[in-house]
Amino acid sequence: MVFGNRPPEGIRSRNETVTPTRPETEPAMSEQTKTDRVIIFDTTLRDGEQSPGISLDAGEKLEIAEQLARLGVDYIEAGFPIASQGDFEAVHAIASSIEGPTICGLSRTAHKDIDRCWEAIEPAAQRRIHTFIATSPTHMEHKLKMSPAQVLAEATSAVTRAREYTDDVEFSPEDASRSDFDFMCDVLQAAVDAGAGTLNIPDTVGFATPVEWAARIRAIRERVSGNYVLSTHCHNDLGLAVANSLAAVEAGARQVECTINGIGERAGNAAMEEIVMAIRTRPDTYADIEVDIRTEELAKSSRIVSRLTGYPVQYNKAVVGRNAFAHEAGIHQHGVLNERTTYEIMDPAAVGQGESQLVLGKHSGRAAFRDALQKLGHDIQGDALNAAFTRFKELADRKVQLSDADLEALAIEELGGSIDHAYEFVSLDVRGGNLSTPSADLVMRVDGEEVSASCEGDGMVDASCTAIKQATGAEGRMTDYNVTSVTGGVDALADVALTFESNDGVKVSGRGLSTDVVEASARAFIGALNKIARIRESGEDPNAVDRPGHIG
Ligand code: KIV
Ligand code: ZN
């Protein structure tokens, strides 16, 4: 351990944006906040990793850190080195190999925590120690069992110790939103006086509301003197983390602590992608405020974090959700086809989401339906288009999820055209009941050649499907099977919808209509196998095929 080793950290230039002073010398807020850069402090690997159920190993943390560096974040809070040997090693590995962002470690106020934190981050070119202690009455009494005077002394002592290692020290009064304002400001002042360059104000339990949070940030700026960057760290217990963070920026905070996908303790932290895109999309509100992030990397960052943490991203998640640029209503689709900005305030390409998507569902209109078919290479018009659209609406109304292959089949059926099916149904003879083992004699054409198969099964549907497998050589399993009747009564058409997954992971759906439920099942299964054959032939991405309703 080397005390007094303070290499130039080179971070002051990033922090030049805010220099709060006492009210009598402070410029008007409007002047001060108009030319500022907001530092993006990513805590996905520290607070984000504190999400219940998430535990990342060093390799996984490194992979995320590499992506954060590509994204261009200013700071990576890589972990809490004293917490475990594993976290120490992960922080050390990140500090040893990631270039670009400053690497930060979290530390309580105890000197052994700070020493360990420094040991972990030391290899980085730029490093920060982030130390914290709670200042709310409830935390001091029930958790720390310390008096306010002891807490104040701890804060001073921790920052002083950290400054012996680095110029770049951040201090947080934990549970700031429920702390006594005057006492918290005394602690913050002590931290600045001891050398903290960043004061991070955490809404640890997500208790604050935007107007109140902005007022608190503004009041701290007015009360605490010295050269420091004011930062905000908001939790999402009331779903207000992003709103509170942005309110803090409007009130003069120039660092935002956030995570990819908003992961973090309990309901999570403020989502970086939402904060960044709010600032970028609304320059009228955040005039001259800059964030230096490569936004085209946001969607990829979200996917990597989701994959490695196992936390799914909700479909309708702002900015990075898979439906964030998907339109289903006919009126919207028509608008987007004419001019994207009718229903989009961001360009999907700007956040790495590619193109707008028109999703076919029961609300879709003829324009999107036709556009989808055109993209599949079928320019159908007139009566055929009307007939196909009517059939599509019927299916969509019954909540059938339509894949590209479904659409294609529908168009071809209505065009009266024929496609080269690999497999064709010819005939089926089945026996069932409770007196004999159910069996099926099937005849079908495989690549134009007639093939027959006879099989037994648990029931007539099972026997028929086994016969189809035998005739086609298909291997895999039925993952879903549904029968509905198209109309009422015993003479109703049976509508079978099933999902089949081949042994090599291709998942397709198949549908079959017949007055006989066994025949409808056989047709549905043969239809599914034809899709697999078409997918293999076209080289299409098998995993994209059954994305519900996706046609983009
Ligand atoms: O939420 C919180 O208070 C924290 C601190 C360590 C900043 O995560
Ligand atoms: Zn937190």
PDB file of N, CA, C and O in Angstrom, residues 457-501:
ATOM      1  N   GLY A 457     -50.421 -44.759 -31.362  1.00  0.00           N
ATOM      2  CA  GLY A 457     -50.096 -43.643 -30.465  1.00  0.00           C
ATOM      3  C   GLY A 457     -51.013 -43.628 -29.264  1.00  0.00           C
ATOM      4  O   GLY A 457     -51.863 -44.507 -29.113  1.00  0.00           O
ATOM      5  N   ASP A 458     -50.831 -42.594 -28.407  1.00  0.00           N
ATOM      6  CA  ASP A 458     -51.681 -42.477 -27.213  1.00  0.00           C
ATOM      7  C   ASP A 458     -53.112 -42.121 -27.586  1.00  0.00           C
ATOM      8  O   ASP A 458     -54.049 -42.369 -26.834  1.00  0.00           O
ATOM      9  N   GLY A 459     -53.267 -41.493 -28.726  1.00  0.00           N
ATOM     10  CA  GLY A 459     -54.590 -41.127 -29.229  1.00  0.00           C
ATOM     11  C   GLY A 459     -54.469 -41.020 -30.739  1.00  0.00           C
ATOM     12  O   GLY A 459     -53.384 -41.208 -31.302  1.00  0.00           O
ATOM     13  N   MET A 460     -55.550 -40.658 -31.390  1.00  0.00           N
ATOM     14  CA  MET A 460     -55.490 -40.623 -32.860  1.00  0.00           C
ATOM     15  C   MET A 460     -54.605 -39.482 -33.376  1.00  0.00           C
ATOM     16  O   MET A 460     -53.928 -39.626 -34.388  1.00  0.00           O
ATOM     17  N   VAL A 461     -54.616 -38.355 -32.652  1.00  0.00           N
ATOM     18  CA  VAL A 461     -53.755 -37.236 -33.068  1.00  0.00           C
ATOM     19  C   VAL A 461     -52.290 -37.636 -32.914  1.00  0.00           C
ATOM     20  O   VAL A 461     -51.468 -37.428 -33.812  1.00  0.00           O
ATOM     21  N   ASP A 462     -51.999 -38.252 -31.783  1.00  0.00           N
ATOM     22  CA  ASP A 462     -50.616 -38.682 -31.535  1.00  0.00           C
ATOM     23  C   ASP A 462     -50.174 -39.696 -32.588  1.00  0.00           C
ATOM     24  O   ASP A 462     -49.063 -39.602 -33.148  1.00  0.00           O
ATOM     25  N   ALA A 463     -51.057 -40.659 -32.910  1.00  0.00           N
ATOM     26  CA  ALA A 463     -50.712 -41.678 -33.910  1.00  0.00           C
ATOM     27  C   ALA A 463     -50.452 -41.018 -35.266  1.00  0.00           C
ATOM     28  O   ALA A 463     -49.484 -41.359 -35.969  1.00  0.00           O
ATOM     29  N   SER A 464     -51.277 -40.021 -35.627  1.00  0.00           N
ATOM     30  CA  SER A 464     -51.117 -39.354 -36.929  1.00  0.00           C
ATOM     31  C   SER A 464     -49.803 -38.579 -36.983  1.00  0.00           C
ATOM     32  O   SER A 464     -49.084 -38.614 -37.980  1.00  0.00           O
ATOM     33  N   CYS A 465     -49.511 -37.874 -35.887  1.00  0.00           N
ATOM     34  CA  CYS A 465     -48.280 -37.061 -35.882  1.00  0.00           C
ATOM     35  C   CYS A 465     -47.047 -37.961 -35.900  1.00  0.00           C
ATOM     36  O   CYS A 465     -46.041 -37.637 -36.534  1.00  0.00           O
ATOM     37  N   THR A 466     -47.132 -39.086 -35.213  1.00  0.00           N
ATOM     38  CA  THR A 466     -46.001 -40.019 -35.246  1.00  0.00           C
ATOM     39  C   THR A 466     -45.806 -40.545 -36.673  1.00  0.00           C
ATOM     40  O   THR A 466     -44.671 -40.676 -37.160  1.00  0.00           O
ATOM     41  N   ALA A 467     -46.925 -40.796 -37.361  1.00  0.00           N
ATOM     42  CA  ALA A 467     -46.825 -41.275 -38.749  1.00  0.00           C
ATOM     43  C   ALA A 467     -46.184 -40.200 -39.634  1.00  0.00           C
ATOM     44  O   ALA A 467     -45.364 -40.502 -40.511  1.00  0.00           O
ATOM     45  N   ILE A 468     -46.539 -38.935 -39.378  1.00  0.00           N
ATOM     46  CA  ILE A 468     -45.955 -37.841 -40.180  1.00  0.00           C
ATOM     47  C   ILE A 468     -44.447 -37.761 -39.922  1.00  0.00           C
ATOM     48  O   ILE A 468     -43.650 -37.590 -40.849  1.00  0.00           O
ATOM     49  N   LYS A 469     -44.082 -37.901 -38.663  1.00  0.00           N
ATOM     50  CA  LYS A 469     -42.639 -37.871 -38.343  1.00  0.00           C
ATOM     51  C   LYS A 469     -41.930 -38.994 -39.079  1.00  0.00           C
ATOM     52  O   LYS A 469     -40.843 -38.808 -39.634  1.00  0.00           O
ATOM     53  N   GLN A 470     -42.580 -40.169 -39.076  1.00  0.00           N
ATOM     54  CA  GLN A 470     -41.928 -41.316 -39.730  1.00  0.00           C
ATOM     55  C   GLN A 470     -41.791 -41.065 -41.238  1.00  0.00           C
ATOM     56  O   GLN A 470     -40.755 -41.322 -41.829  1.00  0.00           O
ATOM     57  N   ALA A 471     -42.832 -40.504 -41.832  1.00  0.00           N
ATOM     58  CA  ALA A 471     -42.810 -40.293 -43.280  1.00  0.00           C
ATOM     59  C   ALA A 471     -41.814 -39.209 -43.697  1.00  0.00           C
ATOM     60  O   ALA A 471     -41.232 -39.270 -44.778  1.00  0.00           O
ATOM     61  N   THR A 472     -41.638 -38.209 -42.840  1.00  0.00           N
ATOM     62  CA  THR A 472     -40.785 -37.069 -43.219  1.00  0.00           C
ATOM     63  C   THR A 472     -39.397 -37.125 -42.603  1.00  0.00           C
ATOM     64  O   THR A 472     -38.508 -36.382 -43.003  1.00  0.00           O
ATOM     65  N   GLY A 473     -39.233 -37.959 -41.603  1.00  0.00           N
ATOM     66  CA  GLY A 473     -37.938 -38.016 -40.908  1.00  0.00           C
ATOM     67  C   GLY A 473     -37.759 -36.862 -39.932  1.00  0.00           C
ATOM     68  O   GLY A 473     -36.656 -36.627 -39.418  1.00  0.00           O
ATOM     69  N   ALA A 474     -38.852 -36.101 -39.657  1.00  0.00           N
ATOM     70  CA  ALA A 474     -38.737 -34.944 -38.759  1.00  0.00           C
ATOM     71  C   ALA A 474     -38.460 -35.402 -37.324  1.00  0.00           C
ATOM     72  O   ALA A 474     -39.002 -36.400 -36.871  1.00  0.00           O
ATOM     73  N   GLU A 475     -37.615 -34.632 -36.641  1.00  0.00           N
ATOM     74  CA  GLU A 475     -37.318 -34.953 -35.246  1.00  0.00           C
ATOM     75  C   GLU A 475     -37.498 -33.707 -34.401  1.00  0.00           C
ATOM     76  O   GLU A 475     -37.035 -32.633 -34.789  1.00  0.00           O
ATOM     77  N   GLY A 476     -38.166 -33.854 -33.276  1.00  0.00           N
ATOM     78  CA  GLY A 476     -38.394 -32.696 -32.410  1.00  0.00           C
ATOM     79  C   GLY A 476     -39.622 -32.933 -31.568  1.00  0.00           C
ATOM     80  O   GLY A 476     -40.086 -34.066 -31.440  1.00  0.00           O
ATOM     81  N   ARG A 477     -40.168 -31.837 -30.981  1.00  0.00           N
ATOM     82  CA  ARG A 477     -41.323 -32.050 -30.110  1.00  0.00           C
ATOM     83  C   ARG A 477     -42.331 -30.920 -30.274  1.00  0.00           C
ATOM     84  O   ARG A 477     -41.968 -29.777 -30.606  1.00  0.00           O
ATOM     85  N   MET A 478     -43.576 -31.272 -30.001  1.00  0.00           N
ATOM     86  CA  MET A 478     -44.665 -30.314 -30.049  1.00  0.00           C
ATOM     87  C   MET A 478     -44.597 -29.527 -28.739  1.00  0.00           C
ATOM     88  O   MET A 478     -44.663 -30.121 -27.661  1.00  0.00           O
ATOM     89  N   THR A 479     -44.432 -28.190 -28.817  1.00  0.00           N
ATOM     90  CA  THR A 479     -44.336 -27.433 -27.571  1.00  0.00           C
ATOM     91  C   THR A 479     -45.674 -26.797 -27.205  1.00  0.00           C
ATOM     92  O   THR A 479     -45.856 -26.331 -26.091  1.00  0.00           O
ATOM     93  N   ASP A 480     -46.602 -26.750 -28.144  1.00  0.00           N
ATOM     94  CA  ASP A 480     -47.898 -26.156 -27.878  1.00  0.00           C
ATOM     95  C   ASP A 480     -48.914 -26.766 -28.831  1.00  0.00           C
ATOM     96  O   ASP A 480     -48.575 -27.041 -29.987  1.00  0.00           O
ATOM     97  N   TYR A 481     -50.134 -27.004 -28.357  1.00  0.00           N
ATOM     98  CA  TYR A 481     -51.162 -27.579 -29.237  1.00  0.00           C
ATOM     99  C   TYR A 481     -52.512 -27.049 -28.787  1.00  0.00           C
ATOM    100  O   TYR A 481     -52.882 -27.179 -27.630  1.00  0.00           O
ATOM    101  N   ASN A 482     -53.230 -26.397 -29.681  1.00  0.00           N
ATOM    102  CA  ASN A 482     -54.527 -25.816 -29.341  1.00  0.00           C
ATOM    103  C   ASN A 482     -55.556 -26.126 -30.410  1.00  0.00           C
ATOM    104  O   ASN A 482     -55.257 -25.984 -31.590  1.00  0.00           O
ATOM    105  N   VAL A 483     -56.747 -26.504 -29.966  1.00  0.00           N
ATOM    106  CA  VAL A 483     -57.842 -26.694 -30.933  1.00  0.00           C
ATOM    107  C   VAL A 483     -58.951 -25.723 -30.576  1.00  0.00           C
ATOM    108  O   VAL A 483     -59.349 -25.633 -29.415  1.00  0.00           O
ATOM    109  N   THR A 484     -59.432 -24.999 -31.574  1.00  0.00           N
ATOM    110  CA  THR A 484     -60.621 -24.166 -31.339  1.00  0.00           C
ATOM    111  C   THR A 484     -61.593 -24.426 -32.491  1.00  0.00           C
ATOM    112  O   THR A 484     -61.180 -24.900 -33.550  1.00  0.00           O
ATOM    113  N   SER A 485     -62.835 -24.098 -32.247  1.00  0.00           N
ATOM    114  CA  SER A 485     -63.779 -24.264 -33.352  1.00  0.00           C
ATOM    115  C   SER A 485     -64.041 -22.895 -33.958  1.00  0.00           C
ATOM    116  O   SER A 485     -64.157 -21.896 -33.244  1.00  0.00           O
ATOM    117  N   VAL A 486     -64.083 -22.870 -35.281  1.00  0.00           N
ATOM    118  CA  VAL A 486     -64.244 -21.585 -35.948  1.00  0.00           C
ATOM    119  C   VAL A 486     -65.665 -21.050 -35.757  1.00  0.00           C
ATOM    120  O   VAL A 486     -65.873 -19.884 -35.513  1.00  0.00           O
ATOM    121  N   THR A 487     -66.636 -21.913 -35.853  1.00  0.00           N
ATOM    122  CA  THR A 487     -68.020 -21.513 -35.567  1.00  0.00           C
ATOM    123  C   THR A 487     -68.567 -22.444 -34.494  1.00  0.00           C
ATOM    124  O   THR A 487     -67.877 -23.360 -34.074  1.00  0.00           O
ATOM    125  N   GLY A 488     -69.806 -22.202 -34.085  1.00  0.00           N
ATOM    126  CA  GLY A 488     -70.380 -23.068 -33.052  1.00  0.00           C
ATOM    127  C   GLY A 488     -70.939 -24.359 -33.653  1.00  0.00           C
ATOM    128  O   GLY A 488     -70.974 -24.535 -34.872  1.00  0.00           O
ATOM    129  N   GLY A 489     -71.333 -25.284 -32.806  1.00  0.00           N
ATOM    130  CA  GLY A 489     -71.999 -26.498 -33.284  1.00  0.00           C
ATOM    131  C   GLY A 489     -71.049 -27.639 -33.554  1.00  0.00           C
ATOM    132  O   GLY A 489     -69.847 -27.442 -33.707  1.00  0.00           O
ATOM    133  N   VAL A 490     -71.640 -28.851 -33.631  1.00  0.00           N
ATOM    134  CA  VAL A 490     -70.781 -30.028 -33.793  1.00  0.00           C
ATOM    135  C   VAL A 490     -70.187 -30.116 -35.188  1.00  0.00           C
ATOM    136  O   VAL A 490     -69.247 -30.876 -35.426  1.00  0.00           O
ATOM    137  N   ASP A 491     -70.774 -29.390 -36.156  1.00  0.00           N
ATOM    138  CA  ASP A 491     -70.216 -29.434 -37.509  1.00  0.00           C
ATOM    139  C   ASP A 491     -69.195 -28.306 -37.735  1.00  0.00           C
ATOM    140  O   ASP A 491     -68.817 -28.009 -38.855  1.00  0.00           O
ATOM    141  N   ALA A 492     -68.772 -27.676 -36.654  1.00  0.00           N
ATOM    142  CA  ALA A 492     -67.838 -26.543 -36.782  1.00  0.00           C
ATOM    143  C   ALA A 492     -66.504 -26.992 -37.375  1.00  0.00           C
ATOM    144  O   ALA A 492     -66.093 -28.129 -37.210  1.00  0.00           O
ATOM    145  N   LEU A 493     -65.845 -26.052 -38.012  1.00  0.00           N
ATOM    146  CA  LEU A 493     -64.486 -26.312 -38.479  1.00  0.00           C
ATOM    147  C   LEU A 493     -63.552 -26.337 -37.266  1.00  0.00           C
ATOM    148  O   LEU A 493     -63.625 -25.470 -36.411  1.00  0.00           O
ATOM    149  N   ALA A 494     -62.701 -27.331 -37.221  1.00  0.00           N
ATOM    150  CA  ALA A 494     -61.690 -27.346 -36.158  1.00  0.00           C
ATOM    151  C   ALA A 494     -60.484 -26.563 -36.659  1.00  0.00           C
ATOM    152  O   ALA A 494     -60.046 -26.737 -37.802  1.00  0.00           O
ATOM    153  N   ASP A 495     -60.000 -25.700 -35.800  1.00  0.00           N
ATOM    154  CA  ASP A 495     -58.845 -24.867 -36.152  1.00  0.00           C
ATOM    155  C   ASP A 495     -57.712 -25.271 -35.203  1.00  0.00           C
ATOM    156  O   ASP A 495     -57.753 -24.965 -34.016  1.00  0.00           O
ATOM    157  N   VAL A 496     -56.732 -25.956 -35.704  1.00  0.00           N
ATOM    158  CA  VAL A 496     -55.632 -26.422 -34.849  1.00  0.00           C
ATOM    159  C   VAL A 496     -54.429 -25.498 -35.026  1.00  0.00           C
ATOM    160  O   VAL A 496     -54.022 -25.212 -36.152  1.00  0.00           O
ATOM    161  N   ALA A 497     -53.927 -25.009 -33.918  1.00  0.00           N
ATOM    162  CA  ALA A 497     -52.705 -24.189 -33.950  1.00  0.00           C
ATOM    163  C   ALA A 497     -51.684 -24.881 -33.050  1.00  0.00           C
ATOM    164  O   ALA A 497     -51.970 -25.162 -31.883  1.00  0.00           O
ATOM    165  N   LEU A 498     -50.559 -25.180 -33.603  1.00  0.00           N
ATOM    166  CA  LEU A 498     -49.557 -25.866 -32.793  1.00  0.00           C
ATOM    167  C   LEU A 498     -48.179 -25.245 -33.000  1.00  0.00           C
ATOM    168  O   LEU A 498     -47.948 -24.498 -33.962  1.00  0.00           O
ATOM    169  N   THR A 499     -47.287 -25.534 -32.075  1.00  0.00           N
ATOM    170  CA  THR A 499     -45.900 -25.078 -32.196  1.00  0.00           C
ATOM    171  C   THR A 499     -45.010 -26.303 -32.114  1.00  0.00           C
ATOM    172  O   THR A 499     -45.203 -27.173 -31.254  1.00  0.00           O
ATOM    173  N   PHE A 500     -44.057 -26.350 -33.023  1.00  0.00           N
ATOM    174  CA  PHE A 500     -43.156 -27.505 -33.074  1.00  0.00           C
ATOM    175  C   PHE A 500     -41.720 -26.990 -33.015  1.00  0.00           C
ATOM    176  O   PHE A 500     -41.375 -26.010 -33.681  1.00  0.00           O
ATOM    177  N   GLU A 501     -40.915 -27.658 -32.191  1.00  0.00           N
ATOM    178  CA  GLU A 501     -39.497 -27.275 -32.111  1.00  0.00           C
ATOM    179  C   GLU A 501     -38.655 -28.454 -32.556  1.00  0.00           C
ATOM    180  O   GLU A 501     -38.724 -29.544 -31.986  1.00  0.00           O
TER     181      GLU A 501
END
